[in-house]
CSV table of N, CA and C in Angstrom, one decimal:
chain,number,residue,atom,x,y,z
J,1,UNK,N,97.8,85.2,81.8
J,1,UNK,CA,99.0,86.1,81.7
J,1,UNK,C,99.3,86.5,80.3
J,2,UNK,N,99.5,88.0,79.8
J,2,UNK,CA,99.8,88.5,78.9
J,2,UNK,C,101.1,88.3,78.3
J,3,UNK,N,101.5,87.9,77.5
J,3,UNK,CA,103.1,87.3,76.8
J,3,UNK,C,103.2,88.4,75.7
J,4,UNK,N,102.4,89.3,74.7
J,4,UNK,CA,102.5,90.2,73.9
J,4,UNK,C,101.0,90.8,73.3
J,5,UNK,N,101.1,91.8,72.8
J,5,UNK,CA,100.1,92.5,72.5
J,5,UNK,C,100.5,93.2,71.3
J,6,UNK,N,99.8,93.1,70.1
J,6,UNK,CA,100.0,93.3,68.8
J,6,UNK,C,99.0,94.6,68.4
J,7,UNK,N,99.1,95.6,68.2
J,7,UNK,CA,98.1,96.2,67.2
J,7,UNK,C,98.6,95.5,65.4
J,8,UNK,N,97.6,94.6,64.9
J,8,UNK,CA,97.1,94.3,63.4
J,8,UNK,C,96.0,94.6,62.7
J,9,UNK,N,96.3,95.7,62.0
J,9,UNK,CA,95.5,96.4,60.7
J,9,UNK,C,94.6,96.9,62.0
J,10,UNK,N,93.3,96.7,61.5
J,10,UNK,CA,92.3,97.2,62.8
J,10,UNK,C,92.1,96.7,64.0
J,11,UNK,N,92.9,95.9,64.5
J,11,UNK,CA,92.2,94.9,66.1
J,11,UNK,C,94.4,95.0,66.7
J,12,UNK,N,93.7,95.2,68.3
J,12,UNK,CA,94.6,95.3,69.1
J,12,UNK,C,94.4,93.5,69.5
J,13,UNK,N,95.7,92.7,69.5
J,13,UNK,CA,95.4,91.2,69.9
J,13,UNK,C,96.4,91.0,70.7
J,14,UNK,N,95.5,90.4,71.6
J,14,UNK,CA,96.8,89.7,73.0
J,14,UNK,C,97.1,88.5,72.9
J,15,UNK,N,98.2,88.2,73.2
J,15,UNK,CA,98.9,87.0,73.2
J,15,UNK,C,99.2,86.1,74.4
J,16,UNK,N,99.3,84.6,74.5
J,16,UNK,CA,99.4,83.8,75.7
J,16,UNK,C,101.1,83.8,74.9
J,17,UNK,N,101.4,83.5,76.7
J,17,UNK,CA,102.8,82.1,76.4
J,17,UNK,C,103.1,81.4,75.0
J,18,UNK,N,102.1,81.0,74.8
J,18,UNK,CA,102.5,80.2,73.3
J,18,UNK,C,102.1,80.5,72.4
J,19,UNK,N,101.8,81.6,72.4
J,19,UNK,CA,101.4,82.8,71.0
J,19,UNK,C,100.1,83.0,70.7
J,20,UNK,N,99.8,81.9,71.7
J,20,UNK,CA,98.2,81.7,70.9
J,20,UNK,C,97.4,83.3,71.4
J,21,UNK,N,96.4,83.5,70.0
J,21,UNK,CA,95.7,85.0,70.5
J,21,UNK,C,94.8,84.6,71.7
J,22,UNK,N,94.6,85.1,72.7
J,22,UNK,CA,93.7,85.3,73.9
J,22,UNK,C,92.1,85.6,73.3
J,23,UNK,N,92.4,86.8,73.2
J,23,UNK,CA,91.6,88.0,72.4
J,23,UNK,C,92.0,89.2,71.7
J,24,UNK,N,91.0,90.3,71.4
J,24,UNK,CA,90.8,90.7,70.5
J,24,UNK,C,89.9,92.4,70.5
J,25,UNK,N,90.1,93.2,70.0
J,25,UNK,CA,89.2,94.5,70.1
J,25,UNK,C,90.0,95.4,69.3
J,26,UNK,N,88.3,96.0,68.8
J,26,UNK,CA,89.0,97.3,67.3
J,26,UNK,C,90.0,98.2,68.4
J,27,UNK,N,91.0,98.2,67.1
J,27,UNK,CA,91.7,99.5,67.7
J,27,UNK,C,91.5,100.6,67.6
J,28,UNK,N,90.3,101.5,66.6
J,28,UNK,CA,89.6,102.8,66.1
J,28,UNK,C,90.4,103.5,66.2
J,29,UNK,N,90.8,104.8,67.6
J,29,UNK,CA,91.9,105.5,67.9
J,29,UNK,C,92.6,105.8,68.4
J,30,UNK,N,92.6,104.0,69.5
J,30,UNK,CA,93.6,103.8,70.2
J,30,UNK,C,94.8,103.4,70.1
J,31,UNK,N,95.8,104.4,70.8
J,31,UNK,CA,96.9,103.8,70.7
J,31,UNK,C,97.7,102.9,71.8
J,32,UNK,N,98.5,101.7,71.6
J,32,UNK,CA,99.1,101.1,72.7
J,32,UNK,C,100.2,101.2,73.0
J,33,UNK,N,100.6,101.7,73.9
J,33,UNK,CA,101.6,102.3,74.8
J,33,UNK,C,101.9,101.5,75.9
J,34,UNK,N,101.4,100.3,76.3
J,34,UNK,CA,102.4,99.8,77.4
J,34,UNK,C,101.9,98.6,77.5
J,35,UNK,N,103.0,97.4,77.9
J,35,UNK,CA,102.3,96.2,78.3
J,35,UNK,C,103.0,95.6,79.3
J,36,UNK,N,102.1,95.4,80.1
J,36,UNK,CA,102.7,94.8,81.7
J,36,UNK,C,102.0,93.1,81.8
J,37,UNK,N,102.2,92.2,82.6
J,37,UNK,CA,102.3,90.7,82.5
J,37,UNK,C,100.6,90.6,82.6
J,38,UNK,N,99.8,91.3,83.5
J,38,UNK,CA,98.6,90.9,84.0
J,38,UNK,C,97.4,92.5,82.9
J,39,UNK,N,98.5,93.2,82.5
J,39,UNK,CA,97.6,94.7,81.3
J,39,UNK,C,98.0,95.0,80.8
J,40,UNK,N,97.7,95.6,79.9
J,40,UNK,CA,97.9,96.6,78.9
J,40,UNK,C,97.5,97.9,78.8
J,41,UNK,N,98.2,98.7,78.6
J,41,UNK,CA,98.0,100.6,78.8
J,41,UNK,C,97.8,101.0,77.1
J,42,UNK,N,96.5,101.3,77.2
J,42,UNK,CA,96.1,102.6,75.6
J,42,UNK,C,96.0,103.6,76.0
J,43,UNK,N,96.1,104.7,75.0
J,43,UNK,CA,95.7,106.3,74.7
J,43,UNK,C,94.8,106.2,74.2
J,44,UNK,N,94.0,106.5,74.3
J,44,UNK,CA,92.7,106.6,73.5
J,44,UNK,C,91.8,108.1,74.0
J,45,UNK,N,91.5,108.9,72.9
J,45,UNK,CA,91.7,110.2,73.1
J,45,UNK,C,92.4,111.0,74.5
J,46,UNK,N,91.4,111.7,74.9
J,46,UNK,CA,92.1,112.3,76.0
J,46,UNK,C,92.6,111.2,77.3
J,47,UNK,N,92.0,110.0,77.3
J,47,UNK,CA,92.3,109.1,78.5
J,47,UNK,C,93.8,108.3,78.1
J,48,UNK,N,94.1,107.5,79.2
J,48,UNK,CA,94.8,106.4,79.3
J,48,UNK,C,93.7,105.6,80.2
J,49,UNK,N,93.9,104.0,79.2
J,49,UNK,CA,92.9,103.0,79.6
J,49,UNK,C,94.0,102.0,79.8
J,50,UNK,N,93.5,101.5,80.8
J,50,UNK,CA,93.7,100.1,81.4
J,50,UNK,C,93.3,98.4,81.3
J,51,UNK,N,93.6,97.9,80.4
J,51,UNK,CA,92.2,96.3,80.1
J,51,UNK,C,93.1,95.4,80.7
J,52,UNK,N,92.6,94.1,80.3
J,52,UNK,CA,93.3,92.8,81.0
J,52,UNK,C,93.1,92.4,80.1
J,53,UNK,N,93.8,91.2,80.3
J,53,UNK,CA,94.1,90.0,78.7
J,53,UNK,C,92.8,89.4,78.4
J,54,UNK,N,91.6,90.3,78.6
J,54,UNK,CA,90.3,89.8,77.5
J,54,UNK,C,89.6,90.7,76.7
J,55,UNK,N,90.7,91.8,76.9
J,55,UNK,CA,90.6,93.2,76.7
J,55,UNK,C,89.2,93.8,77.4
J,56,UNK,N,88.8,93.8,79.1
J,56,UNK,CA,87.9,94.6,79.3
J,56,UNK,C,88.8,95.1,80.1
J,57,UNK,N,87.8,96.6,79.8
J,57,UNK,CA,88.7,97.9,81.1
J,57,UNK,C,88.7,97.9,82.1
J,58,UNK,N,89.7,97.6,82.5
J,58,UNK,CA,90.3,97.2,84.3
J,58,UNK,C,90.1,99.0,84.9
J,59,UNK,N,90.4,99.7,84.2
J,59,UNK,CA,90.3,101.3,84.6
J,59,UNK,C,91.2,102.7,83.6
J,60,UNK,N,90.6,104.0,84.1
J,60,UNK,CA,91.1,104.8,83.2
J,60,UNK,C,91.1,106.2,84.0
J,61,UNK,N,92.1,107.2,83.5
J,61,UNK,CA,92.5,108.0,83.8
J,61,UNK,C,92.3,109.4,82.9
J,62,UNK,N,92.4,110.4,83.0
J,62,UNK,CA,92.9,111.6,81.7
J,62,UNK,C,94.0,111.8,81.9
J,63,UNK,N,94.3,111.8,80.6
J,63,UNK,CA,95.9,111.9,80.3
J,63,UNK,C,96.1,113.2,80.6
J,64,UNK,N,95.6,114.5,80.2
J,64,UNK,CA,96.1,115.8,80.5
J,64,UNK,C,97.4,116.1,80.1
J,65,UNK,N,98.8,116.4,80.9
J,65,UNK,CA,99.9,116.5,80.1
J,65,UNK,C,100.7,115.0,80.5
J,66,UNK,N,100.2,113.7,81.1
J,66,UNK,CA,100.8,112.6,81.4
J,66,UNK,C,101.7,111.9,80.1
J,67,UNK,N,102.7,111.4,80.0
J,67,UNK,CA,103.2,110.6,79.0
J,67,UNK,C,103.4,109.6,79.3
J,68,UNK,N,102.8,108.5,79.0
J,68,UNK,CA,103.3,106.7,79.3
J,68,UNK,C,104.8,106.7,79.3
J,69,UNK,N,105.6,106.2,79.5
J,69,UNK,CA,106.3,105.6,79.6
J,69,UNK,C,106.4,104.2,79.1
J,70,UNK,N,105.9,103.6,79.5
J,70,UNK,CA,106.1,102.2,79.7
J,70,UNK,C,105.4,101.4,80.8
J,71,UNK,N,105.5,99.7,80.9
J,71,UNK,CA,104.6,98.7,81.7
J,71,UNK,C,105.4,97.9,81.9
J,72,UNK,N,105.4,97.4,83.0
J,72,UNK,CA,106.3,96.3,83.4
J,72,UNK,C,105.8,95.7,84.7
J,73,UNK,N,106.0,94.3,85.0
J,73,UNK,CA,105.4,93.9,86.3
J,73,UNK,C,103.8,94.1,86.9
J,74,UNK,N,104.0,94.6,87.5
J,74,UNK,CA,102.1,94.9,88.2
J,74,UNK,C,101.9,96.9,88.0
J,75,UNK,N,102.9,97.7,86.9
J,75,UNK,CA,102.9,98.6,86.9
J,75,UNK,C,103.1,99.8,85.6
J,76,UNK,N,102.8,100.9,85.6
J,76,UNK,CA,103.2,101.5,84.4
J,76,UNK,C,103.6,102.5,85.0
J,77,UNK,N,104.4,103.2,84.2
J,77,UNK,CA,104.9,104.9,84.6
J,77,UNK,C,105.0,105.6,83.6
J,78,UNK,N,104.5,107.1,84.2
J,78,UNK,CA,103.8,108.1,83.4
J,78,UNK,C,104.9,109.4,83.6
J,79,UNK,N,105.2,110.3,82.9
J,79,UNK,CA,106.2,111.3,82.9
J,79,UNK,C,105.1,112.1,83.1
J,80,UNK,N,104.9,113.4,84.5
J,80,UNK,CA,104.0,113.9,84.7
J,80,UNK,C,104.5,115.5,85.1
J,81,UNK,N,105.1,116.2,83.8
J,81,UNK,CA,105.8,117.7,84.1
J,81,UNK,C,106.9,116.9,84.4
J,82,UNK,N,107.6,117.8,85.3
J,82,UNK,CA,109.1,117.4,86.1
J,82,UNK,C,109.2,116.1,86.7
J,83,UNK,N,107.9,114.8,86.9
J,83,UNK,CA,107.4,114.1,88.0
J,83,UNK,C,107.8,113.0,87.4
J,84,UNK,N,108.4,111.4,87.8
J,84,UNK,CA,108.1,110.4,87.1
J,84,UNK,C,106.9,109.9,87.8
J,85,UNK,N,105.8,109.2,87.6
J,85,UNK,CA,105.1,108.7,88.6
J,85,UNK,C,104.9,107.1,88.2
J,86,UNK,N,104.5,106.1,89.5
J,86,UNK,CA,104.2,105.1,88.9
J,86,UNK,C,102.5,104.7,89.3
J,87,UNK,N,102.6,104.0,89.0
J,87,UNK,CA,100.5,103.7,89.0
J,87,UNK,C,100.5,102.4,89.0
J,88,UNK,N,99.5,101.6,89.4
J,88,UNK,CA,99.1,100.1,89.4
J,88,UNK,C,97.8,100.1,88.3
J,89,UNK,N,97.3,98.8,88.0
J,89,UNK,CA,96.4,98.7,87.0
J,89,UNK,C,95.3,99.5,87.6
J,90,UNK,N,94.8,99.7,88.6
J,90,UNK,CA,93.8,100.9,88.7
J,90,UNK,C,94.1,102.1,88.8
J,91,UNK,N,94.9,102.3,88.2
J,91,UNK,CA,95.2,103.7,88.0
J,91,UNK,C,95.5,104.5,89.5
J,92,UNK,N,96.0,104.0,90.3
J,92,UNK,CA,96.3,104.4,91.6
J,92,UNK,C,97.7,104.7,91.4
J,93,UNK,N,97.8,105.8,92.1
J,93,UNK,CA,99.5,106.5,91.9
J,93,UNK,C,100.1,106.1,93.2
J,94,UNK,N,101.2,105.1,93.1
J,94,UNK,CA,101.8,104.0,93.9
J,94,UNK,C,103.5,105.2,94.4
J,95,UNK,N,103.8,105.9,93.7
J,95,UNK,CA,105.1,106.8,94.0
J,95,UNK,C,105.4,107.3,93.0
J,96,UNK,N,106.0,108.2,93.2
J,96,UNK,CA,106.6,109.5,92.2
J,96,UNK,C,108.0,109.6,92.4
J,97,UNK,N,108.8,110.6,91.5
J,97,UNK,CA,110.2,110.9,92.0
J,97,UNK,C,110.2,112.2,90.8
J,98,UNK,N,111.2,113.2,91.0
J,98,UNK,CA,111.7,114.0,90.4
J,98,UNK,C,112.3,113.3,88.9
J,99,UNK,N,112.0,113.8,88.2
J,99,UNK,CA,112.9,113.6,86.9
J,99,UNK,C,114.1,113.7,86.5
């Protein structure tokens, strides 16, 4: 279970319960935009990427005009035009609503 996620100097690091680092991966030109209990959401050029707390990619999408939002629970949400939508770690679009 993910308890926090740090980008430091060059390495994105995930965190347990008791701080301790999990693991570990260059950040290059990824950015982190969201963290949910069981993932973590990057930008990384045109995608949004999905990992798990050993940082391998659970899954990935193209961002296009998408904006993260935010992660929480088993989920993240993306501002999509006028659309909020939400997604699960595979990138599966779980519901939407007007903005």
């Amino acid at each position: 279970m993910i308890s926090d996620v740090r980008e430091k100097g060059s390495l994105i690091e995930v965190y347990d319960a008791n701080s301790k680092r999990i693991s570990y991966m260059s950040a290059g030109s990824k950015e982190l935009v969201g963290v949910a209990s069981n993932f973590f959401v990057i930008i990384n050029g045109s995608l949004i990427e999905v990992y798990d707390e050993k940082c391998k990619r659970i899954s990935y999408m193209s961002q296009g005009s998408k904006i993260v939002r935010g992660a929480a629970g088993n989920t993240f949400t993306v501002k999509n035009g006028s659309l909020i939508e939400t997604y699960d770690e595979k990138c599966k679009r779980i519901s939407y609503k007007s903005a």
